[in-house]
């Protein structure tokens, strides 16, 4: 697509320039124009115009032969844009006027009938809604489903892989890596459900609200709603032209998704460090250092971790554009599109990169197992054993375990390596049966509560996740 900036500011705008003596100054043109970015709405603009035109014909508001010419002209414009032959003009401000002006070139005065009973205010609200619904939300939904598939794939391969689970990034209790992967499957599942919720709420048609007050023409907004796949016409014309909640909701969903991605990205950065070595990142998603040959940097993960700032920035940007705007349309609202486009493009890239990283990552189960055994990680299991086997109150058991950990520290060994006599000096009723619960395998296997980390539960959860998310 080419862009032709009008070099001649004396050219009064053909569509609204009737009462202006001279064209806008170059600076005015630059600040006012949105074609540089809203050209991305071309398909939705043409879709909305075709729906509107067909309705105008059906309602006998414009003659059928003009309607035919308009539809043919719009189809031709779509082709011109998609084949790269359309010349966009900054002097024509935005996508709506670029398309309409070209329509006039192609079919003559009949083009002027298309704008009957509508305004750019309801037109842009409609175009943008269609884009958010059919492009942004659909892409996000599809991307997240792919990411969940990769995560479930890793979960399935690592049902029995034991790793340390952390709280405060301190080793807390052993968990299975499959369980850990499925935690993210849940997060991205909620993101997908937010996409679905937001689609339902936004699916009301603004077209036919005209500038702000509706129109005297006998239009049929139910018909255009049906044509464009909206559930119903938006109920209030003032609200319909000035509502950008749908874009904010999308940016909010995008922000929450980016937050989830940043958490997983951070874990990957930690896991692939030389100190952890829990996973190996594939060459496809890491880079070497220019001076330190031993290094392999998880650049993609770091960029994903960082991107949330810019995506939340998009949300803030639109929220602040909308804050305090009186009804109905104000030009501030033209600033709604760039943050949404930015979030969509960058989030899409992050989801795709994360999907590739998860699918390709090598899991070093031995290293995870070794780390899981360190740090007296089965201390809680010892406490639980004292409670269930000796009937000790949990608080007392906690004290016994504290003394046991201290002993292991002095002796420089793990809990399961402590001599029984030493344990009995702390609590005489302890028997050798206690050693059955002190291994990490016993610890994870015992956590069979619903949603727990036991391999037996994780195997069921993998199957359930496939049902819930991949069908
Ligand atoms: N380019 C404008 C936008 O994106 C279209 C609506 C303009 N409406 C108006 N009354 N100037 O918001």
PDB file of N, CA, C and O in Angstrom, residues 17-91:
ATOM      1  N   UNK A  17     -15.389  20.015   3.163  1.00  0.00           N
ATOM      2  CA  UNK A  17     -14.755  21.321   2.984  1.00  0.00           C
ATOM      3  C   UNK A  17     -15.682  22.407   2.468  1.00  0.00           C
ATOM      4  O   UNK A  17     -15.242  23.535   2.188  1.00  0.00           O
ATOM      5  N   UNK A  18     -16.972  22.100   2.352  1.00  0.00           N
ATOM      6  CA  UNK A  18     -17.910  23.047   1.764  1.00  0.00           C
ATOM      7  C   UNK A  18     -17.792  24.469   2.270  1.00  0.00           C
ATOM      8  O   UNK A  18     -17.752  25.411   1.493  1.00  0.00           O
ATOM      9  N   UNK A  19     -17.702  24.662   3.582  1.00  0.00           N
ATOM     10  CA  UNK A  19     -17.713  26.029   4.097  1.00  0.00           C
ATOM     11  C   UNK A  19     -16.319  26.526   4.440  1.00  0.00           C
ATOM     12  O   UNK A  19     -16.162  27.577   5.041  1.00  0.00           O
ATOM     13  N   UNK A  20     -15.270  25.747   4.097  1.00  0.00           N
ATOM     14  CA  UNK A  20     -13.908  26.198   4.385  1.00  0.00           C
ATOM     15  C   UNK A  20     -13.288  26.849   3.162  1.00  0.00           C
ATOM     16  O   UNK A  20     -13.462  26.359   2.049  1.00  0.00           O
ATOM     17  N   UNK A  21     -12.582  27.946   3.385  1.00  0.00           N
ATOM     18  CA  UNK A  21     -12.000  28.656   2.250  1.00  0.00           C
ATOM     19  C   UNK A  21     -10.699  28.019   1.794  1.00  0.00           C
ATOM     20  O   UNK A  21     -10.364  28.010   0.626  1.00  0.00           O
ATOM     21  N   UNK A  22      -9.923  27.546   2.753  1.00  0.00           N
ATOM     22  CA  UNK A  22      -8.658  26.908   2.393  1.00  0.00           C
ATOM     23  C   UNK A  22      -8.587  25.554   3.072  1.00  0.00           C
ATOM     24  O   UNK A  22      -9.333  25.284   4.005  1.00  0.00           O
ATOM     25  N   UNK A  23      -7.700  24.720   2.590  1.00  0.00           N
ATOM     26  CA  UNK A  23      -7.545  23.402   3.187  1.00  0.00           C
ATOM     27  C   UNK A  23      -6.838  23.517   4.519  1.00  0.00           C
ATOM     28  O   UNK A  23      -6.309  24.574   4.873  1.00  0.00           O
ATOM     29  N   UNK A  24      -6.822  22.450   5.263  1.00  0.00           N
ATOM     30  CA  UNK A  24      -6.128  22.468   6.547  1.00  0.00           C
ATOM     31  C   UNK A  24      -4.634  22.662   6.336  1.00  0.00           C
ATOM     32  O   UNK A  24      -4.091  22.262   5.316  1.00  0.00           O
ATOM     33  N   UNK A  25      -3.993  23.298   7.283  1.00  0.00           N
ATOM     34  CA  UNK A  25      -2.555  23.452   7.181  1.00  0.00           C
ATOM     35  C   UNK A  25      -1.918  22.073   7.259  1.00  0.00           C
ATOM     36  O   UNK A  25      -2.546  21.109   7.694  1.00  0.00           O
ATOM     37  N   UNK A  26      -0.675  22.025   6.849  1.00  0.00           N
ATOM     38  CA  UNK A  26       0.007  20.727   6.846  1.00  0.00           C
ATOM     39  C   UNK A  26       0.040  20.123   8.243  1.00  0.00           C
ATOM     40  O   UNK A  26      -0.130  18.918   8.421  1.00  0.00           O
ATOM     41  N   UNK A  27       0.224  20.991   9.247  1.00  0.00           N
ATOM     42  CA  UNK A  27       0.287  20.461  10.624  1.00  0.00           C
ATOM     43  C   UNK A  27      -1.067  19.921  11.047  1.00  0.00           C
ATOM     44  O   UNK A  27      -1.194  18.851  11.635  1.00  0.00           O
ATOM     45  N   UNK A  28      -2.090  20.678  10.716  1.00  0.00           N
ATOM     46  CA  UNK A  28      -3.448  20.219  11.037  1.00  0.00           C
ATOM     47  C   UNK A  28      -3.711  18.871  10.369  1.00  0.00           C
ATOM     48  O   UNK A  28      -4.247  17.943  10.978  1.00  0.00           O
ATOM     49  N   UNK A  29      -3.295  18.798   9.115  1.00  0.00           N
ATOM     50  CA  UNK A  29      -3.516  17.560   8.379  1.00  0.00           C
ATOM     51  C   UNK A  29      -2.821  16.399   9.085  1.00  0.00           C
ATOM     52  O   UNK A  29      -3.381  15.315   9.241  1.00  0.00           O
ATOM     53  N   UNK A  30      -1.612  16.681   9.542  1.00  0.00           N
ATOM     54  CA  UNK A  30      -0.836  15.608  10.153  1.00  0.00           C
ATOM     55  C   UNK A  30      -1.439  15.152  11.485  1.00  0.00           C
ATOM     56  O   UNK A  30      -1.523  13.957  11.772  1.00  0.00           O
ATOM     57  N   UNK A  31      -1.874  16.130  12.280  1.00  0.00           N
ATOM     58  CA  UNK A  31      -2.411  15.726  13.589  1.00  0.00           C
ATOM     59  C   UNK A  31      -3.792  15.093  13.449  1.00  0.00           C
ATOM     60  O   UNK A  31      -4.192  14.238  14.245  1.00  0.00           O
ATOM     61  N   UNK A  32      -4.492  15.486  12.410  1.00  0.00           N
ATOM     62  CA  UNK A  32      -5.878  15.060  12.248  1.00  0.00           C
ATOM     63  C   UNK A  32      -6.023  13.693  11.580  1.00  0.00           C
ATOM     64  O   UNK A  32      -6.965  12.964  11.853  1.00  0.00           O
ATOM     65  N   UNK A  33      -5.056  13.384  10.728  1.00  0.00           N
ATOM     66  CA  UNK A  33      -5.224  12.179   9.902  1.00  0.00           C
ATOM     67  C   UNK A  33      -5.023  10.903  10.717  1.00  0.00           C
ATOM     68  O   UNK A  33      -4.175  10.841  11.605  1.00  0.00           O
ATOM     69  N   UNK A  34      -5.813   9.904  10.388  1.00  0.00           N
ATOM     70  CA  UNK A  34      -5.638   8.601  11.036  1.00  0.00           C
ATOM     71  C   UNK A  34      -5.370   7.506  10.003  1.00  0.00           C
ATOM     72  O   UNK A  34      -5.186   6.355  10.369  1.00  0.00           O
ATOM     73  N   UNK A  35      -5.322   7.905   8.729  1.00  0.00           N
ATOM     74  CA  UNK A  35      -5.204   6.869   7.692  1.00  0.00           C
ATOM     75  C   UNK A  35      -3.940   6.027   7.858  1.00  0.00           C
ATOM     76  O   UNK A  35      -3.936   4.841   7.533  1.00  0.00           O
ATOM     77  N   UNK A  36      -2.888   6.651   8.404  1.00  0.00           N
ATOM     78  CA  UNK A  36      -1.626   5.927   8.603  1.00  0.00           C
ATOM     79  C   UNK A  36      -1.820   4.644   9.394  1.00  0.00           C
ATOM     80  O   UNK A  36      -1.104   3.666   9.200  1.00  0.00           O
ATOM     81  N   UNK A  37      -2.785   4.644  10.302  1.00  0.00           N
ATOM     82  CA  UNK A  37      -3.022   3.402  11.064  1.00  0.00           C
ATOM     83  C   UNK A  37      -4.399   2.799  10.816  1.00  0.00           C
ATOM     84  O   UNK A  37      -4.549   1.594  10.811  1.00  0.00           O
ATOM     85  N   UNK A  38      -5.420   3.660  10.560  1.00  0.00           N
ATOM     86  CA  UNK A  38      -6.752   3.026  10.458  1.00  0.00           C
ATOM     87  C   UNK A  38      -6.989   2.355   9.116  1.00  0.00           C
ATOM     88  O   UNK A  38      -8.031   1.743   8.906  1.00  0.00           O
ATOM     89  N   UNK A  39      -5.990   2.421   8.205  1.00  0.00           N
ATOM     90  CA  UNK A  39      -6.125   1.643   6.973  1.00  0.00           C
ATOM     91  C   UNK A  39      -6.255   0.150   7.294  1.00  0.00           C
ATOM     92  O   UNK A  39      -6.774  -0.619   6.499  1.00  0.00           O
ATOM     93  N   UNK A  40      -5.812  -0.229   8.489  1.00  0.00           N
ATOM     94  CA  UNK A  40      -5.953  -1.635   8.866  1.00  0.00           C
ATOM     95  C   UNK A  40      -7.407  -2.057   9.002  1.00  0.00           C
ATOM     96  O   UNK A  40      -7.708  -3.243   9.083  1.00  0.00           O
ATOM     97  N   UNK A  41      -8.307  -1.064   9.051  1.00  0.00           N
ATOM     98  CA  UNK A  41      -9.732  -1.394   9.195  1.00  0.00           C
ATOM     99  C   UNK A  41     -10.436  -1.514   7.838  1.00  0.00           C
ATOM    100  O   UNK A  41     -11.654  -1.561   7.785  1.00  0.00           O
ATOM    101  N   UNK A  42      -9.656  -1.544   6.757  1.00  0.00           N
ATOM    102  CA  UNK A  42     -10.290  -1.448   5.432  1.00  0.00           C
ATOM    103  C   UNK A  42     -11.349  -2.544   5.200  1.00  0.00           C
ATOM    104  O   UNK A  42     -12.438  -2.265   4.690  1.00  0.00           O
ATOM    105  N   UNK A  43     -11.030  -3.774   5.580  1.00  0.00           N
ATOM    106  CA  UNK A  43     -11.967  -4.875   5.295  1.00  0.00           C
ATOM    107  C   UNK A  43     -13.260  -4.692   6.081  1.00  0.00           C
ATOM    108  O   UNK A  43     -14.366  -4.908   5.561  1.00  0.00           O
ATOM    109  N   UNK A  44     -13.126  -4.254   7.341  1.00  0.00           N
ATOM    110  CA  UNK A  44     -14.309  -4.043   8.184  1.00  0.00           C
ATOM    111  C   UNK A  44     -15.095  -2.830   7.690  1.00  0.00           C
ATOM    112  O   UNK A  44     -16.328  -2.813   7.736  1.00  0.00           O
ATOM    113  N   UNK A  45     -14.382  -1.813   7.191  1.00  0.00           N
ATOM    114  CA  UNK A  45     -15.065  -0.623   6.688  1.00  0.00           C
ATOM    115  C   UNK A  45     -15.930  -0.991   5.484  1.00  0.00           C
ATOM    116  O   UNK A  45     -17.089  -0.578   5.374  1.00  0.00           O
ATOM    117  N   UNK A  46     -15.356  -1.811   4.625  1.00  0.00           N
ATOM    118  CA  UNK A  46     -16.101  -2.213   3.424  1.00  0.00           C
ATOM    119  C   UNK A  46     -17.239  -3.162   3.793  1.00  0.00           C
ATOM    120  O   UNK A  46     -18.360  -3.039   3.288  1.00  0.00           O
ATOM    121  N   UNK A  47     -16.972  -4.047   4.726  1.00  0.00           N
ATOM    122  CA  UNK A  47     -18.026  -4.966   5.200  1.00  0.00           C
ATOM    123  C   UNK A  47     -19.212  -4.169   5.764  1.00  0.00           C
ATOM    124  O   UNK A  47     -20.376  -4.436   5.438  1.00  0.00           O
ATOM    125  N   UNK A  48     -18.913  -3.170   6.588  1.00  0.00           N
ATOM    126  CA  UNK A  48     -19.971  -2.348   7.193  1.00  0.00           C
ATOM    127  C   UNK A  48     -20.712  -1.553   6.133  1.00  0.00           C
ATOM    128  O   UNK A  48     -21.951  -1.431   6.168  1.00  0.00           O
ATOM    129  N   UNK A  49     -19.982  -1.032   5.162  1.00  0.00           N
ATOM    130  CA  UNK A  49     -20.621  -0.240   4.106  1.00  0.00           C
ATOM    131  C   UNK A  49     -21.531  -1.102   3.244  1.00  0.00           C
ATOM    132  O   UNK A  49     -22.613  -0.674   2.842  1.00  0.00           O
ATOM    133  N   UNK A  50     -21.097  -2.320   2.985  1.00  0.00           N
ATOM    134  CA  UNK A  50     -21.940  -3.202   2.166  1.00  0.00           C
ATOM    135  C   UNK A  50     -23.230  -3.558   2.917  1.00  0.00           C
ATOM    136  O   UNK A  50     -24.315  -3.571   2.334  1.00  0.00           O
ATOM    137  N   UNK A  51     -23.085  -3.824   4.200  1.00  0.00           N
ATOM    138  CA  UNK A  51     -24.266  -4.153   5.011  1.00  0.00           C
ATOM    139  C   UNK A  51     -25.228  -2.954   5.028  1.00  0.00           C
ATOM    140  O   UNK A  51     -26.448  -3.105   4.883  1.00  0.00           O
ATOM    141  N   UNK A  52     -24.642  -1.765   5.197  1.00  0.00           N
ATOM    142  CA  UNK A  52     -25.460  -0.556   5.253  1.00  0.00           C
ATOM    143  C   UNK A  52     -26.168  -0.316   3.917  1.00  0.00           C
ATOM    144  O   UNK A  52     -27.368  -0.029   3.869  1.00  0.00           O
ATOM    145  N   UNK A  53     -25.430  -0.473   2.826  1.00  0.00           N
ATOM    146  CA  UNK A  53     -25.979  -0.232   1.500  1.00  0.00           C
ATOM    147  C   UNK A  53     -27.131  -1.191   1.195  1.00  0.00           C
ATOM    148  O   UNK A  53     -28.195  -0.771   0.723  1.00  0.00           O
ATOM    149  N   UNK A  54     -26.918  -2.480   1.483  1.00  0.00           N
ATOM    150  CA  UNK A  54     -27.967  -3.466   1.210  1.00  0.00           C
ATOM    151  C   UNK A  54     -29.235  -3.110   1.993  1.00  0.00           C
ATOM    152  O   UNK A  54     -30.364  -3.233   1.479  1.00  0.00           O
ATOM    153  N   UNK A  55     -29.053  -2.650   3.209  1.00  0.00           N
ATOM    154  CA  UNK A  55     -30.206  -2.277   4.044  1.00  0.00           C
ATOM    155  C   UNK A  55     -30.904  -1.041   3.459  1.00  0.00           C
ATOM    156  O   UNK A  55     -32.141  -0.987   3.395  1.00  0.00           O
ATOM    157  N   UNK A  56     -30.129  -0.056   2.995  1.00  0.00           N
ATOM    158  CA  UNK A  56     -30.734   1.153   2.424  1.00  0.00           C
ATOM    159  C   UNK A  56     -31.596   0.800   1.205  1.00  0.00           C
ATOM    160  O   UNK A  56     -32.689   1.350   1.008  1.00  0.00           O
ATOM    161  N   UNK A  57     -31.114  -0.151   0.400  1.00  0.00           N
ATOM    162  CA  UNK A  57     -31.877  -0.584  -0.779  1.00  0.00           C
ATOM    163  C   UNK A  57     -33.156  -1.276  -0.318  1.00  0.00           C
ATOM    164  O   UNK A  57     -34.260  -0.968  -0.756  1.00  0.00           O
ATOM    165  N   UNK A  58     -32.998  -2.218   0.607  1.00  0.00           N
ATOM    166  CA  UNK A  58     -34.142  -3.001   1.092  1.00  0.00           C
ATOM    167  C   UNK A  58     -35.224  -2.084   1.676  1.00  0.00           C
ATOM    168  O   UNK A  58     -36.413  -2.334   1.531  1.00  0.00           O
ATOM    169  N   UNK A  59     -34.818  -1.017   2.291  1.00  0.00           N
ATOM    170  CA  UNK A  59     -35.770  -0.090   2.930  1.00  0.00           C
ATOM    171  C   UNK A  59     -36.249   0.991   1.956  1.00  0.00           C
ATOM    172  O   UNK A  59     -36.877   1.962   2.375  1.00  0.00           O
ATOM    173  N   UNK A  60     -35.867   0.840   0.689  1.00  0.00           N
ATOM    174  CA  UNK A  60     -36.225   1.841  -0.332  1.00  0.00           C
ATOM    175  C   UNK A  60     -35.732   3.245   0.005  1.00  0.00           C
ATOM    176  O   UNK A  60     -36.383   4.235  -0.312  1.00  0.00           O
ATOM    177  N   UNK A  61     -34.615   3.318   0.650  1.00  0.00           N
ATOM    178  CA  UNK A  61     -34.057   4.638   0.975  1.00  0.00           C
ATOM    179  C   UNK A  61     -33.168   5.105  -0.170  1.00  0.00           C
ATOM    180  O   UNK A  61     -33.091   6.290  -0.462  1.00  0.00           O
ATOM    181  N   UNK A  62     -32.520   4.169  -0.847  1.00  0.00           N
ATOM    182  CA  UNK A  62     -31.771   4.513  -2.066  1.00  0.00           C
ATOM    183  C   UNK A  62     -32.178   3.566  -3.177  1.00  0.00           C
ATOM    184  O   UNK A  62     -32.606   2.426  -2.919  1.00  0.00           O
ATOM    185  N   UNK A  63     -32.064   4.013  -4.447  1.00  0.00           N
ATOM    186  CA  UNK A  63     -32.485   3.156  -5.559  1.00  0.00           C
ATOM    187  C   UNK A  63     -31.614   1.904  -5.675  1.00  0.00           C
ATOM    188  O   UNK A  63     -30.402   1.966  -5.444  1.00  0.00           O
ATOM    189  N   UNK A  64     -32.239   0.814  -6.090  1.00  0.00           N
ATOM    190  CA  UNK A  64     -31.534  -0.472  -6.176  1.00  0.00           C
ATOM    191  C   UNK A  64     -30.351  -0.399  -7.128  1.00  0.00           C
ATOM    192  O   UNK A  64     -29.299  -0.989  -6.869  1.00  0.00           O
ATOM    193  N   UNK A  65     -30.513   0.346  -8.261  1.00  0.00           N
ATOM    194  CA  UNK A  65     -29.376   0.338  -9.218  1.00  0.00           C
ATOM    195  C   UNK A  65     -28.161   1.077  -8.636  1.00  0.00           C
ATOM    196  O   UNK A  65     -27.023   0.694  -8.871  1.00  0.00           O
ATOM    197  N   UNK A  66     -28.421   2.107  -7.832  1.00  0.00           N
ATOM    198  CA  UNK A  66     -27.289   2.777  -7.162  1.00  0.00           C
ATOM    199  C   UNK A  66     -26.652   1.832  -6.140  1.00  0.00           C
ATOM    200  O   UNK A  66     -25.433   1.770  -6.009  1.00  0.00           O
ATOM    201  N   UNK A  67     -27.508   1.094  -5.462  1.00  0.00           N
ATOM    202  CA  UNK A  67     -27.023   0.125  -4.475  1.00  0.00           C
ATOM    203  C   UNK A  67     -26.091  -0.888  -5.133  1.00  0.00           C
ATOM    204  O   UNK A  67     -25.021  -1.199  -4.605  1.00  0.00           O
ATOM    205  N   UNK A  68     -26.493  -1.375  -6.311  1.00  0.00           N
ATOM    206  CA  UNK A  68     -25.652  -2.349  -7.016  1.00  0.00           C
ATOM    207  C   UNK A  68     -24.296  -1.765  -7.368  1.00  0.00           C
ATOM    208  O   UNK A  68     -23.255  -2.397  -7.191  1.00  0.00           O
ATOM    209  N   UNK A  69     -24.357  -0.533  -7.893  1.00  0.00           N
ATOM    210  CA  UNK A  69     -23.088   0.121  -8.264  1.00  0.00           C
ATOM    211  C   UNK A  69     -22.190   0.281  -7.034  1.00  0.00           C
ATOM    212  O   UNK A  69     -20.982   0.082  -7.101  1.00  0.00           O
ATOM    213  N   UNK A  70     -22.818   0.658  -5.942  1.00  0.00           N
ATOM    214  CA  UNK A  70     -22.029   0.861  -4.702  1.00  0.00           C
ATOM    215  C   UNK A  70     -21.357  -0.442  -4.277  1.00  0.00           C
ATOM    216  O   UNK A  70     -20.165  -0.476  -3.980  1.00  0.00           O
ATOM    217  N   UNK A  71     -22.137  -1.521  -4.288  1.00  0.00           N
ATOM    218  CA  UNK A  71     -21.576  -2.809  -3.852  1.00  0.00           C
ATOM    219  C   UNK A  71     -20.435  -3.237  -4.788  1.00  0.00           C
ATOM    220  O   UNK A  71     -19.368  -3.665  -4.334  1.00  0.00           O
ATOM    221  N   UNK A  72     -20.663  -3.086  -6.089  1.00  0.00           N
ATOM    222  CA  UNK A  72     -19.595  -3.458  -7.036  1.00  0.00           C
ATOM    223  C   UNK A  72     -18.344  -2.618  -6.805  1.00  0.00           C
ATOM    224  O   UNK A  72     -17.223  -3.120  -6.815  1.00  0.00           O
ATOM    225  N   UNK A  73     -18.579  -1.325  -6.619  1.00  0.00           N
ATOM    226  CA  UNK A  73     -17.449  -0.409  -6.382  1.00  0.00           C
ATOM    227  C   UNK A  73     -16.688  -0.793  -5.117  1.00  0.00           C
ATOM    228  O   UNK A  73     -15.448  -0.819  -5.100  1.00  0.00           O
ATOM    229  N   UNK A  74     -17.435  -1.130  -4.066  1.00  0.00           N
ATOM    230  CA  UNK A  74     -16.779  -1.491  -2.797  1.00  0.00           C
ATOM    231  C   UNK A  74     -15.957  -2.774  -2.952  1.00  0.00           C
ATOM    232  O   UNK A  74     -14.835  -2.878  -2.439  1.00  0.00           O
ATOM    233  N   UNK A  75     -16.513  -3.734  -3.717  1.00  0.00           N
ATOM    234  CA  UNK A  75     -15.763  -4.978  -3.941  1.00  0.00           C
ATOM    235  C   UNK A  75     -14.474  -4.694  -4.705  1.00  0.00           C
ATOM    236  O   UNK A  75     -13.424  -5.268  -4.421  1.00  0.00           O
ATOM    237  N   UNK A  76     -14.590  -3.788  -5.666  1.00  0.00           N
ATOM    238  CA  UNK A  76     -13.407  -3.440  -6.459  1.00  0.00           C
ATOM    239  C   UNK A  76     -12.348  -2.770  -5.561  1.00  0.00           C
ATOM    240  O   UNK A  76     -11.156  -3.069  -5.656  1.00  0.00           O
ATOM    241  N   UNK A  77     -12.812  -1.898  -4.670  1.00  0.00           N
ATOM    242  CA  UNK A  77     -11.869  -1.214  -3.762  1.00  0.00           C
ATOM    243  C   UNK A  77     -11.163  -2.226  -2.857  1.00  0.00           C
ATOM    244  O   UNK A  77      -9.950  -2.150  -2.641  1.00  0.00           O
ATOM    245  N   UNK A  78     -11.936  -3.187  -2.397  1.00  0.00           N
ATOM    246  CA  UNK A  78     -11.347  -4.232  -1.545  1.00  0.00           C
ATOM    247  C   UNK A  78     -10.205  -4.925  -2.288  1.00  0.00           C
ATOM    248  O   UNK A  78      -9.111  -5.129  -1.756  1.00  0.00           O
ATOM    249  N   UNK A  79     -10.492  -5.227  -3.547  1.00  0.00           N
ATOM    250  CA  UNK A  79      -9.474  -5.874  -4.390  1.00  0.00           C
ATOM    251  C   UNK A  79      -8.254  -4.973  -4.563  1.00  0.00           C
ATOM    252  O   UNK A  79      -7.121  -5.431  -4.450  1.00  0.00           O
ATOM    253  N   UNK A  80      -8.524  -3.712  -4.845  1.00  0.00           N
ATOM    254  CA  UNK A  80      -7.409  -2.770  -5.052  1.00  0.00           C
ATOM    255  C   UNK A  80      -6.531  -2.696  -3.803  1.00  0.00           C
ATOM    256  O   UNK A  80      -5.307  -2.688  -3.893  1.00  0.00           O
ATOM    257  N   UNK A  81      -7.181  -2.638  -2.660  1.00  0.00           N
ATOM    258  CA  UNK A  81      -6.393  -2.529  -1.419  1.00  0.00           C
ATOM    259  C   UNK A  81      -5.596  -3.814  -1.213  1.00  0.00           C
ATOM    260  O   UNK A  81      -4.399  -3.782  -0.931  1.00  0.00           O
ATOM    261  N   UNK A  82      -6.271  -4.949  -1.392  1.00  0.00           N
ATOM    262  CA  UNK A  82      -5.580  -6.211  -1.100  1.00  0.00           C
ATOM    263  C   UNK A  82      -4.476  -6.518  -2.092  1.00  0.00           C
ATOM    264  O   UNK A  82      -3.512  -7.210  -1.761  1.00  0.00           O
ATOM    265  N   UNK A  83      -4.583  -5.976  -3.308  1.00  0.00           N
ATOM    266  CA  UNK A  83      -3.518  -6.239  -4.288  1.00  0.00           C
ATOM    267  C   UNK A  83      -2.441  -5.158  -4.229  1.00  0.00           C
ATOM    268  O   UNK A  83      -1.499  -5.169  -5.012  1.00  0.00           O
ATOM    269  N   UNK A  84      -2.614  -4.202  -3.313  1.00  0.00           N
ATOM    270  CA  UNK A  84      -1.578  -3.174  -3.147  1.00  0.00           C
ATOM    271  C   UNK A  84      -1.669  -2.050  -4.161  1.00  0.00           C
ATOM    272  O   UNK A  84      -0.753  -1.238  -4.280  1.00  0.00           O
ATOM    273  N   UNK A  85      -2.779  -1.966  -4.899  1.00  0.00           N
ATOM    274  CA  UNK A  85      -2.890  -0.910  -5.914  1.00  0.00           C
ATOM    275  C   UNK A  85      -3.603   0.338  -5.444  1.00  0.00           C
ATOM    276  O   UNK A  85      -3.665   1.329  -6.145  1.00  0.00           O
ATOM    277  N   UNK A  86      -4.165   0.286  -4.277  1.00  0.00           N
ATOM    278  CA  UNK A  86      -4.936   1.428  -3.770  1.00  0.00           C
ATOM    279  C   UNK A  86      -3.972   2.503  -3.284  1.00  0.00           C
ATOM    280  O   UNK A  86      -2.982   2.202  -2.625  1.00  0.00           O
ATOM    281  N   UNK A  87      -4.278   3.761  -3.626  1.00  0.00           N
ATOM    282  CA  UNK A  87      -3.420   4.855  -3.169  1.00  0.00           C
ATOM    283  C   UNK A  87      -4.108   5.558  -2.005  1.00  0.00           C
ATOM    284  O   UNK A  87      -5.154   6.184  -2.174  1.00  0.00           O
ATOM    285  N   UNK A  88      -3.537   5.412  -0.811  1.00  0.00           N
ATOM    286  CA  UNK A  88      -4.118   6.073   0.363  1.00  0.00           C
ATOM    287  C   UNK A  88      -3.676   7.525   0.413  1.00  0.00           C
ATOM    288  O   UNK A  88      -2.529   7.834   0.105  1.00  0.00           O
ATOM    289  N   UNK A  89      -4.585   8.385   0.808  1.00  0.00           N
ATOM    290  CA  UNK A  89      -4.257   9.804   0.856  1.00  0.00           C
ATOM    291  C   UNK A  89      -4.467  10.367   2.262  1.00  0.00           C
ATOM    292  O   UNK A  89      -5.534  10.190   2.864  1.00  0.00           O
ATOM    293  N   UNK A  90      -3.441  11.021   2.772  1.00  0.00           N
ATOM    294  CA  UNK A  90      -3.537  11.618   4.104  1.00  0.00           C
ATOM    295  C   UNK A  90      -4.530  12.781   4.102  1.00  0.00           C
ATOM    296  O   UNK A  90      -5.196  13.053   5.101  1.00  0.00           O
ATOM    297  N   UNK A  91      -4.629  13.457   2.954  1.00  0.00           N
ATOM    298  CA  UNK A  91      -5.574  14.573   2.870  1.00  0.00           C
ATOM    299  C   UNK A  91      -7.000  14.088   3.090  1.00  0.00           C
ATOM    300  O   UNK A  91      -7.858  14.833   3.550  1.00  0.00           O
TER     301      UNK A  91
END
